[in-house]
Tab-separated table of C-alpha atoms and ligand atoms in Angstrom:
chain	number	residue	atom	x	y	z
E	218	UNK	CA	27.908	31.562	32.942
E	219	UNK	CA	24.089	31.772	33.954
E	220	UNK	CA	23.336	32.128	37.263
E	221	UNK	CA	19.414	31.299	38.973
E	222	UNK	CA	17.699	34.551	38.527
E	223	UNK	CA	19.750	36.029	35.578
E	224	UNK	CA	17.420	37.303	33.186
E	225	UNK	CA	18.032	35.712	29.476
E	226	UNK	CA	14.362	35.485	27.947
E	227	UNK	CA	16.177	37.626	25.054
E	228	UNK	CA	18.784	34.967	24.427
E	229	UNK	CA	16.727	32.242	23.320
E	230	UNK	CA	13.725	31.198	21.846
E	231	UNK	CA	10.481	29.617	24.006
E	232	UNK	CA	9.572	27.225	21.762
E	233	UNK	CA	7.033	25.814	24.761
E	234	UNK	CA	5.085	28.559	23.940
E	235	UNK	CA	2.975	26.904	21.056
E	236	UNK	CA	2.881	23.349	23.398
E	237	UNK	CA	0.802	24.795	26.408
E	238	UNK	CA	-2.490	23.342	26.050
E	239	UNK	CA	-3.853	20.363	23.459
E	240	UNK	CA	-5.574	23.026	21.618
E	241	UNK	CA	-2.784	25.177	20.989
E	242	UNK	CA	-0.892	22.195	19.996
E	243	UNK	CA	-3.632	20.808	17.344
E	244	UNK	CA	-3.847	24.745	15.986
E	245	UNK	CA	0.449	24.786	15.274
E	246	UNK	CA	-0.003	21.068	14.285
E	247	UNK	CA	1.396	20.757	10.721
E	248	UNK	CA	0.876	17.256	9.636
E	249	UNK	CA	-3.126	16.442	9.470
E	250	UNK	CA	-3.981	12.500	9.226
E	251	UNK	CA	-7.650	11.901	7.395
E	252	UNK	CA	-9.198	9.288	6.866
E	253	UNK	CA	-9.497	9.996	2.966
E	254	UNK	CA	-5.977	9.606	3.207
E	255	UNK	CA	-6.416	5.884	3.922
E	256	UNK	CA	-6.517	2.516	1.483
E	257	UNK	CA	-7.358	-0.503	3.373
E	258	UNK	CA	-6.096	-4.069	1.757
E	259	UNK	CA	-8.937	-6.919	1.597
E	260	UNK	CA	-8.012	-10.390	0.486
E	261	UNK	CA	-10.366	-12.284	-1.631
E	262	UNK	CA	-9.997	-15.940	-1.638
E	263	UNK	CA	-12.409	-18.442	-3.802
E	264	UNK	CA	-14.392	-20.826	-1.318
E	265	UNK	CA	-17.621	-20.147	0.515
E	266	UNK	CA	-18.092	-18.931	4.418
E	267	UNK	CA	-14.484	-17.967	4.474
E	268	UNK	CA	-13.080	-15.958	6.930
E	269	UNK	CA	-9.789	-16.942	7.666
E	270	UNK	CA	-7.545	-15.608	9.809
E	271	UNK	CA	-4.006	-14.770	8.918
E	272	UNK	CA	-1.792	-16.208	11.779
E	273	UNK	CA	0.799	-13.671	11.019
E	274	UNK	CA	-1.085	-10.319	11.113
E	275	UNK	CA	-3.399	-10.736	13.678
E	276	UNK	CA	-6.994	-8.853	12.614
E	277	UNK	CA	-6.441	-9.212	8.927
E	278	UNK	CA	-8.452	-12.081	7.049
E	279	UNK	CA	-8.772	-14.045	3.931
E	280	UNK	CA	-12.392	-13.904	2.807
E	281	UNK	CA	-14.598	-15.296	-0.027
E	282	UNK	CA	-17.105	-13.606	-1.668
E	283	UNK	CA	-20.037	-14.621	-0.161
E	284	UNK	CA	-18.701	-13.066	3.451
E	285	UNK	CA	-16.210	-9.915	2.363
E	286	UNK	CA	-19.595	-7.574	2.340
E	287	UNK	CA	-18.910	-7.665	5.952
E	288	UNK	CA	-15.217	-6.840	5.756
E	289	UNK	CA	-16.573	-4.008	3.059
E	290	UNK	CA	-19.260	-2.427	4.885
E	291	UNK	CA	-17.499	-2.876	8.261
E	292	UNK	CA	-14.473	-0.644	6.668
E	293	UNK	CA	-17.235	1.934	4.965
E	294	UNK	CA	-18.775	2.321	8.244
E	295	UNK	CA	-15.892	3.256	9.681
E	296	UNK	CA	-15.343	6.163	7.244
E	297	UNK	CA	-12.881	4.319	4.744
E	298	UNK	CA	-13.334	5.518	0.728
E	299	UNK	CA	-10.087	3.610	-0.899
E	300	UNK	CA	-10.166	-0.010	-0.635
E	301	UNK	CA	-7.119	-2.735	-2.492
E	302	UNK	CA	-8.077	-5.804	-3.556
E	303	UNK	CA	-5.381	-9.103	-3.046
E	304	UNK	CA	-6.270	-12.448	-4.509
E	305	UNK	CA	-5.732	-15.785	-3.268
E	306	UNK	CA	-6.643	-17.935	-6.315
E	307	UNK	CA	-8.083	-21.623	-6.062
E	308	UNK	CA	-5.491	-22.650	-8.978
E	309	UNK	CA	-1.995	-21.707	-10.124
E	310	UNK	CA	-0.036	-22.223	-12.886
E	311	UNK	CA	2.724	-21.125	-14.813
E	312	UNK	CA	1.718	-18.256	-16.586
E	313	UNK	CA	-1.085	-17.203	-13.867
E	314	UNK	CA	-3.737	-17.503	-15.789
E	315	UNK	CA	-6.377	-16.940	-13.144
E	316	UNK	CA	-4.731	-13.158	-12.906
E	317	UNK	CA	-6.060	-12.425	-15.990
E	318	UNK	CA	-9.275	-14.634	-16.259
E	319	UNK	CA	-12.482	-12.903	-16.283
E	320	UNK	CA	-13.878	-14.808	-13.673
E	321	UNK	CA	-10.952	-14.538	-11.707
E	322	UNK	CA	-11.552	-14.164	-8.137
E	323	UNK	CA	-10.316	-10.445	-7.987
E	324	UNK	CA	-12.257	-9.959	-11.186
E	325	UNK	CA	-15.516	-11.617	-9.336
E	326	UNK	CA	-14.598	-9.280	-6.246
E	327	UNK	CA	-14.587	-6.186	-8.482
E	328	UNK	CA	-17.677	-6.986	-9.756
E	329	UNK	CA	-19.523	-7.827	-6.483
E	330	UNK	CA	-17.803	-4.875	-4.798
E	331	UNK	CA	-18.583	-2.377	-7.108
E	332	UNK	CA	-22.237	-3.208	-7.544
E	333	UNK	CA	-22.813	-3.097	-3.723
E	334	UNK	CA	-20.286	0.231	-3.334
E	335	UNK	CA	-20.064	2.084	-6.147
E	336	UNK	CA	-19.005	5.078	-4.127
E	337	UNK	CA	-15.959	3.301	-3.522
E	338	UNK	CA	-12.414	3.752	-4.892
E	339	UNK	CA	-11.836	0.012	-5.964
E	340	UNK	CA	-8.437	-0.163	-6.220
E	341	UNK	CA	-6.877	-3.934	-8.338
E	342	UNK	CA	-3.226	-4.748	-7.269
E	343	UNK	CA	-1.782	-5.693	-10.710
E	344	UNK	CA	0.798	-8.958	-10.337
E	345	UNK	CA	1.322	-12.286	-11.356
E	346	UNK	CA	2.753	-13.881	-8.190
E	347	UNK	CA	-0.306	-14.933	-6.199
E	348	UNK	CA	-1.327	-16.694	-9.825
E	349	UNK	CA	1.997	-18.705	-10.867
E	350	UNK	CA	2.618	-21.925	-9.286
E	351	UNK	CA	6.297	-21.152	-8.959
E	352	UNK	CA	5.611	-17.299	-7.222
E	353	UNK	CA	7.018	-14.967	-8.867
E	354	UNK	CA	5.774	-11.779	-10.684
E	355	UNK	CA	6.563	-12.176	-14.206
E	356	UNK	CA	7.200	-15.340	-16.556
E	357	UNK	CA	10.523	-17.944	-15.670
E	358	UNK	CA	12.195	-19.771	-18.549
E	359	UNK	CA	14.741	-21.892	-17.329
E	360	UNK	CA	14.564	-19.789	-14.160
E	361	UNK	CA	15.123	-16.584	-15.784
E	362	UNK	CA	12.220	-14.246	-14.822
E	363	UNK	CA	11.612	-12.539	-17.922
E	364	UNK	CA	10.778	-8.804	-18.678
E	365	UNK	CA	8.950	-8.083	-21.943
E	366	UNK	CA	7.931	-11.641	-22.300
E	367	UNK	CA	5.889	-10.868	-18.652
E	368	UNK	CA	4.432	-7.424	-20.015
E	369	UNK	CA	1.441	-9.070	-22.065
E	370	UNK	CA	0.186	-10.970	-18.922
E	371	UNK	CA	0.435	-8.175	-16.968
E	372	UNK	CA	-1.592	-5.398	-19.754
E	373	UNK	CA	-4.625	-8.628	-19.812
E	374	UNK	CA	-4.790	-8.448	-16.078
E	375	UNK	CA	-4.847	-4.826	-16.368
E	376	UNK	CA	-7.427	-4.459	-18.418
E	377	UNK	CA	-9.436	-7.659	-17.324
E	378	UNK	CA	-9.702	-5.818	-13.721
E	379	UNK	CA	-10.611	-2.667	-15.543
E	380	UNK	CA	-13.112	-4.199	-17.536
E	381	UNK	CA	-14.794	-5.857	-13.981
E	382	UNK	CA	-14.762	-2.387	-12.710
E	383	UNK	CA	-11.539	-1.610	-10.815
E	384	UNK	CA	-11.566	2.427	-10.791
E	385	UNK	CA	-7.628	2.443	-10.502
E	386	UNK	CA	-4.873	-0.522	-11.565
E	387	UNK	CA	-2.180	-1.064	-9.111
E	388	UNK	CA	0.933	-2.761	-10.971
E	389	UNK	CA	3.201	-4.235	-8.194
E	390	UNK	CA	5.051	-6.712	-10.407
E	391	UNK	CA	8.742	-4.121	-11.146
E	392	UNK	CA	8.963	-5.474	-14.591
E	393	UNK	CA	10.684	-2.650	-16.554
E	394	UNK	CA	8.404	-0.780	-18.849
E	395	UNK	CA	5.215	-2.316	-16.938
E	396	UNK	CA	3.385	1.152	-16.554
E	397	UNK	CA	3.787	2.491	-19.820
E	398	UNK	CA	2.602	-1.106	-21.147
E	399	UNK	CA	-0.471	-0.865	-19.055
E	400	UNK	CA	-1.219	2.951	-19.855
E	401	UNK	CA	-1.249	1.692	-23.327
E	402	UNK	CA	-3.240	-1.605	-22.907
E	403	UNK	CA	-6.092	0.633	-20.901
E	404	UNK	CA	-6.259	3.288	-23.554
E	405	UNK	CA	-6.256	1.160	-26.093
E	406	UNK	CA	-9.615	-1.036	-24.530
E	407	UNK	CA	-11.104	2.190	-24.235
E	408	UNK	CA	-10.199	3.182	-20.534
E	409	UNK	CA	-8.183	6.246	-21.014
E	410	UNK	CA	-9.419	7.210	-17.580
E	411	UNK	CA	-9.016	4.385	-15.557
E	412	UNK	CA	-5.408	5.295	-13.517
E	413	UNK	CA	-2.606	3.722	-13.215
E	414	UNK	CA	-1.016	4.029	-9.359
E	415	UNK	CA	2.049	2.392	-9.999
E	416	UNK	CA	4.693	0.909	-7.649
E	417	UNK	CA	7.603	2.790	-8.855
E	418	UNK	CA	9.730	2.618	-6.350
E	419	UNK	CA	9.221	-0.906	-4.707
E	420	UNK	CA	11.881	-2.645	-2.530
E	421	UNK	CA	13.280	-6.471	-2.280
E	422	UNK	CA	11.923	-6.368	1.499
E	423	UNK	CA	12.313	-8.955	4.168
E	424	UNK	CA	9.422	-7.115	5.336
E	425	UNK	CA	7.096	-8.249	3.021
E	426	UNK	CA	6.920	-11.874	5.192
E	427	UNK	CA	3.439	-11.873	6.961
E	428	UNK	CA	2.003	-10.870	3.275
E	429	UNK	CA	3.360	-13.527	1.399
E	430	UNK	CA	1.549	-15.832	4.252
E	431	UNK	CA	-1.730	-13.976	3.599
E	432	UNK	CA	-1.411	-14.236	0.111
E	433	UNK	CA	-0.060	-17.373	-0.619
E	434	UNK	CA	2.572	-15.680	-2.984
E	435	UNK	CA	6.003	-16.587	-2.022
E	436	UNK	CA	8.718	-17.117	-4.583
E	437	UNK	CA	9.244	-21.335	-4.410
E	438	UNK	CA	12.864	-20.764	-5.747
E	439	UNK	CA	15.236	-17.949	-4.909
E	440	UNK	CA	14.395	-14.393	-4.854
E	441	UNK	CA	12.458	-10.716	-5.790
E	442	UNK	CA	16.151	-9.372	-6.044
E	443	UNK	CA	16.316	-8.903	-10.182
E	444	UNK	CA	13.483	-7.191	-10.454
E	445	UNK	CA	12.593	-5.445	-6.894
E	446	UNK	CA	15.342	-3.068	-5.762
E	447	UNK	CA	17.965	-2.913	-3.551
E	448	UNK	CA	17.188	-1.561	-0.284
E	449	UNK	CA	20.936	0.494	-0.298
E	450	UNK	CA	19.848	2.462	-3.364
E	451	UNK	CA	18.282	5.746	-3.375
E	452	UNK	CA	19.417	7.289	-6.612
E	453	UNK	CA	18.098	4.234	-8.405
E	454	UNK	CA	14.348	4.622	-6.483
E	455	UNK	CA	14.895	8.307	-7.959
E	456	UNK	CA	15.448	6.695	-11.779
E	457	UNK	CA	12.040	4.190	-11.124
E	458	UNK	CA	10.344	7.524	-10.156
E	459	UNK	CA	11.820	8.929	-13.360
E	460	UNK	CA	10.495	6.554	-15.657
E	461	UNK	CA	6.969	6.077	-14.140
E	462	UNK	CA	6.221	9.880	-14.690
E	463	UNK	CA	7.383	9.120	-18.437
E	464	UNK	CA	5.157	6.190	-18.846
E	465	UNK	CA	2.119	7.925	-17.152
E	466	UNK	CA	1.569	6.965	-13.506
E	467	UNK	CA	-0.632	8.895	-12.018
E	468	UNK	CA	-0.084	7.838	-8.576
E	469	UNK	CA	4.174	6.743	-7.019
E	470	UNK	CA	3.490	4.366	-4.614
E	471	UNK	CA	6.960	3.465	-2.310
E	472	UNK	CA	7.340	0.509	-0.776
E	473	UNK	CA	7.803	-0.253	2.033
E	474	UNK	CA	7.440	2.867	4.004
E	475	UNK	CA	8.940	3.193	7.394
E	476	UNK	CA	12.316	2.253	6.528
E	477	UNK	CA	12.344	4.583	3.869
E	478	UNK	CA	10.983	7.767	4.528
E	479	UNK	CA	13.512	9.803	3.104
E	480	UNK	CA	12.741	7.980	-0.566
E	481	UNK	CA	9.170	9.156	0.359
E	482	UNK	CA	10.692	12.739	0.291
E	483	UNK	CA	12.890	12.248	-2.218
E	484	UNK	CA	9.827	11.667	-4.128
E	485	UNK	CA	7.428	14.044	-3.281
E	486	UNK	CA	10.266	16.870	-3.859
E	487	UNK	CA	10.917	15.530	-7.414
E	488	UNK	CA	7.122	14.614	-8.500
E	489	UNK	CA	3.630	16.723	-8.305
E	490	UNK	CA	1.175	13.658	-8.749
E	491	UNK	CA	0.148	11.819	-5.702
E	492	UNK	CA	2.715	10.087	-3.631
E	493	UNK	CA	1.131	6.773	-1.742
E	494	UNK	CA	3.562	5.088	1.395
E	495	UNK	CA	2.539	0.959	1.162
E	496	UNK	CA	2.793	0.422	5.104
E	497	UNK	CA	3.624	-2.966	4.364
E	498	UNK	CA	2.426	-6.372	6.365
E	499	UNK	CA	5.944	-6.626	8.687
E	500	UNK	CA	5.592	-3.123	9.562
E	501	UNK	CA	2.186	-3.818	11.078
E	502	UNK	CA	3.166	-7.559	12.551
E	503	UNK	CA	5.828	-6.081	14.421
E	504	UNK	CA	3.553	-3.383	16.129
E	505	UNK	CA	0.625	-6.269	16.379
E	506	UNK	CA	3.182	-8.325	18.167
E	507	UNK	CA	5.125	-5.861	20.205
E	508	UNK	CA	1.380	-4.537	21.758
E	509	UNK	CA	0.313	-8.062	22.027
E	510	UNK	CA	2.698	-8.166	25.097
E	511	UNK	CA	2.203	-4.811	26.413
E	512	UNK	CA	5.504	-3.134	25.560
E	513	UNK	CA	4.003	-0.825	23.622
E	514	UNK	CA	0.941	1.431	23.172
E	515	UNK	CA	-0.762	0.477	19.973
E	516	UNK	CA	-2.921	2.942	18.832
E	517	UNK	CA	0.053	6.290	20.113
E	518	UNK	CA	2.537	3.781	18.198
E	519	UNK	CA	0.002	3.935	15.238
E	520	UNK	CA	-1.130	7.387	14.956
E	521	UNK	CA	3.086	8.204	15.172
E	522	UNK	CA	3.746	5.920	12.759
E	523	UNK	CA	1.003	7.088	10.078
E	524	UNK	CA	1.878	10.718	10.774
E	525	UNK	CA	5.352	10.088	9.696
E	526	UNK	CA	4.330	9.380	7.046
E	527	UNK	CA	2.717	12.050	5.704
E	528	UNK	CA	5.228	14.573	7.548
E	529	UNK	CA	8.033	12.506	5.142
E	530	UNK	CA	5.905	13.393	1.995
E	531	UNK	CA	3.123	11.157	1.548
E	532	UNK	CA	-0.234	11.836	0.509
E	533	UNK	CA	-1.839	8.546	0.610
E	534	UNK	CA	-1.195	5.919	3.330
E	535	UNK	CA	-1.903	2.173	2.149
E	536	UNK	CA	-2.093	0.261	5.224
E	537	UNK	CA	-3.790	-2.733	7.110
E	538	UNK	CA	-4.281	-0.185	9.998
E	539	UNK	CA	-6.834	1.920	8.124
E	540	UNK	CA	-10.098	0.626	9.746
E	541	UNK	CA	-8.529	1.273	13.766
E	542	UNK	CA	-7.011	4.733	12.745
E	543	UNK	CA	-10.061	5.717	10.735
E	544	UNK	CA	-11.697	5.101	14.028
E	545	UNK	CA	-9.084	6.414	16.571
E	546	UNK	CA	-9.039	9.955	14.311
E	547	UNK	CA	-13.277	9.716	15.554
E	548	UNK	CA	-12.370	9.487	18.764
E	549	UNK	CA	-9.523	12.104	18.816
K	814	PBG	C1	3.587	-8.778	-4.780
K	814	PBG	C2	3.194	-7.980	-3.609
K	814	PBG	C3	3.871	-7.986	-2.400
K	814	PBG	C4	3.173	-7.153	-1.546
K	814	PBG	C5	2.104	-6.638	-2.245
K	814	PBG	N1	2.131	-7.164	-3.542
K	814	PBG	C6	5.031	-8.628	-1.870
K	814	PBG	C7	6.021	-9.349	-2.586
K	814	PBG	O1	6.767	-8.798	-3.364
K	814	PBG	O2	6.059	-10.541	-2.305
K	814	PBG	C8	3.587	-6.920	-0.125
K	814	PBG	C9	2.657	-6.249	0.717
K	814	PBG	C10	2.907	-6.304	2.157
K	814	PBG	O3	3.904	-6.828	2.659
K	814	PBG	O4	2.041	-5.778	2.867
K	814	PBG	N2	3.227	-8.395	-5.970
């Protein structure tokens, strides 16, 4: 039994040691946020002098094309080199034609975008839900939502955004065999080096909410649940993985990612290309809202958040925080 004054510095280990100062604690630090690490989302929405704000995630916005140079610039300024593109079409219709329509408004974006930034990383998310009238990701017959039948659509928006300039295509849609149908489609139009960062492992999420507002994508009739995964499953995010590095994804993207860190892990133990955590829109509504009333501290809640993270595996962080931590890291 220890008794004041007994002397046991040889029984344990002073871990308190490397946690004296703040510069002793950055130099045993082990997990390093940069801002390279960062891809910020922009919505693009047709219409002129747009800047719309999207009641549920407070400091995000719609914007058309003749105002987004400010969104653009604003997030170069602040150090960001990765930038995803969302559209909000004009029109909708079954097949989601204006996904794959040259003068789509994320194939207008590209264009603009790219011409202005061409040091940028312009990154196209690949679906069909923002573009069908009844919201969901692939093609419903008599409201089946069909696989292969979905994989043409899906290779023409591919290779539409490739052809406006997108350096990377970023399939979101989970239809089975949708990244080895886009490698092909790219190679095949001649860009063999355009990537492919693919959700593989992407979750039916009820966090996914504020998004669907911003985007104008919700499902009108039931659910994501056939084709996005079941939050339970881990060895089946481990099978998605499995089949993405068959059909050539260059980049595992796992969605969402604070709810499932250890899938994060899971795949950056199994994988060597790039791992990307989607810090989806709930994830940052909740911390929007929570700091909006002062009961918590946004930018420590943040910064903790983001380094998780990467400490769970991730080497790319997709997230609607990019601009504020890009800044906060500055300031650090
Ligand atoms: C759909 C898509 C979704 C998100 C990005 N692309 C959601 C969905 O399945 O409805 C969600 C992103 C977010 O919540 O931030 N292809």
């Amino acid at each position: 039994m220890y008794k004041a004054g007994d002397d046991v510095s040889l029984s344990f280990d002073r871990h308190r040691r490397l946690r004296t100062t703040p510069s002793m604690r950055r130099m045993v630090r082990e997990t390093k946020l940069h801002k390279e690490d960062f891809i910020y989302p922009i919505f693009v929405m047709d219409g002129t002098d747009i800047q719309n704000p999207v009641a549920s995630m407070p400091g995000v916005y719609q914007w058309s094309l003749d105002r987004v140079d400010e969104e653009v610039q604003d997030a170069v300024d602040k150090g960001i080199e990765s930038l995803i593109l969302f559209g909000v079409p004009a029109s909708k219709d079954a097949v989601g034609s204006s996904a794959y329509d040259e003068n789509g408004i994320v194939q207008r974006a590209l264009r603009q975008i790219k011409s202005n930034h061409p040091q940028l990383n312009l990154i196209a998310d690949t679906c069909l839900c923002q573009f069908t009238d009844h919201g969901h990701c692939g093609v419903v017959e008599n409201g089946e939502i069909k696989n292969d039948e979905s994989l043409d659509l899906l290779v023409q928006t591919a290779v539409s955004q490739a052809e406006a300039g997108a350096d990377i295509i970023a399939p979101s849609n989970m239809m089975d065999g949708f990244t080895a149908a886009i490698r092909q489609g790219l190679d095949d139009a001649g860009y063999v080096h355009v990537p492919v960062m693919s959700y593989s492992v992407k979750y039916a999420s009820a966090f996914y909410g504020p998004f669907r507002d911003a985007a104008h994508s919700s499902p009108q009739s039931g659910d994501r649940k056939t084709y996005q995964m079941d939050p339970a499953n881990r060895l089946e995010a481990l099978r998605e993985a499995e089949s993405d590095e068959a059909e050539g994804a260059d980049f595992f993207i796992v969605k969402p990612a604070l709810s499932y860190l250890d899938i994060i892990r899971d795949v950056r133990d199994r994988h060597h290309k790039p791992v990307v955590a989607y810090n989806v829109s709930g994830e940052y509504s909740m911390i929007k809202a929570a700091s909006a009333q002062g009961w918590i501290d946004e930018q420590a809640v943040v910064m903790e958040k983001l380094t998780s993270m990467k400490r769970a595996g991730a080497d790319l962080i997709l997230t609607y925080f990019a601009k504020d931590a890009a800044v906060w890291l500055d300031e650090a």
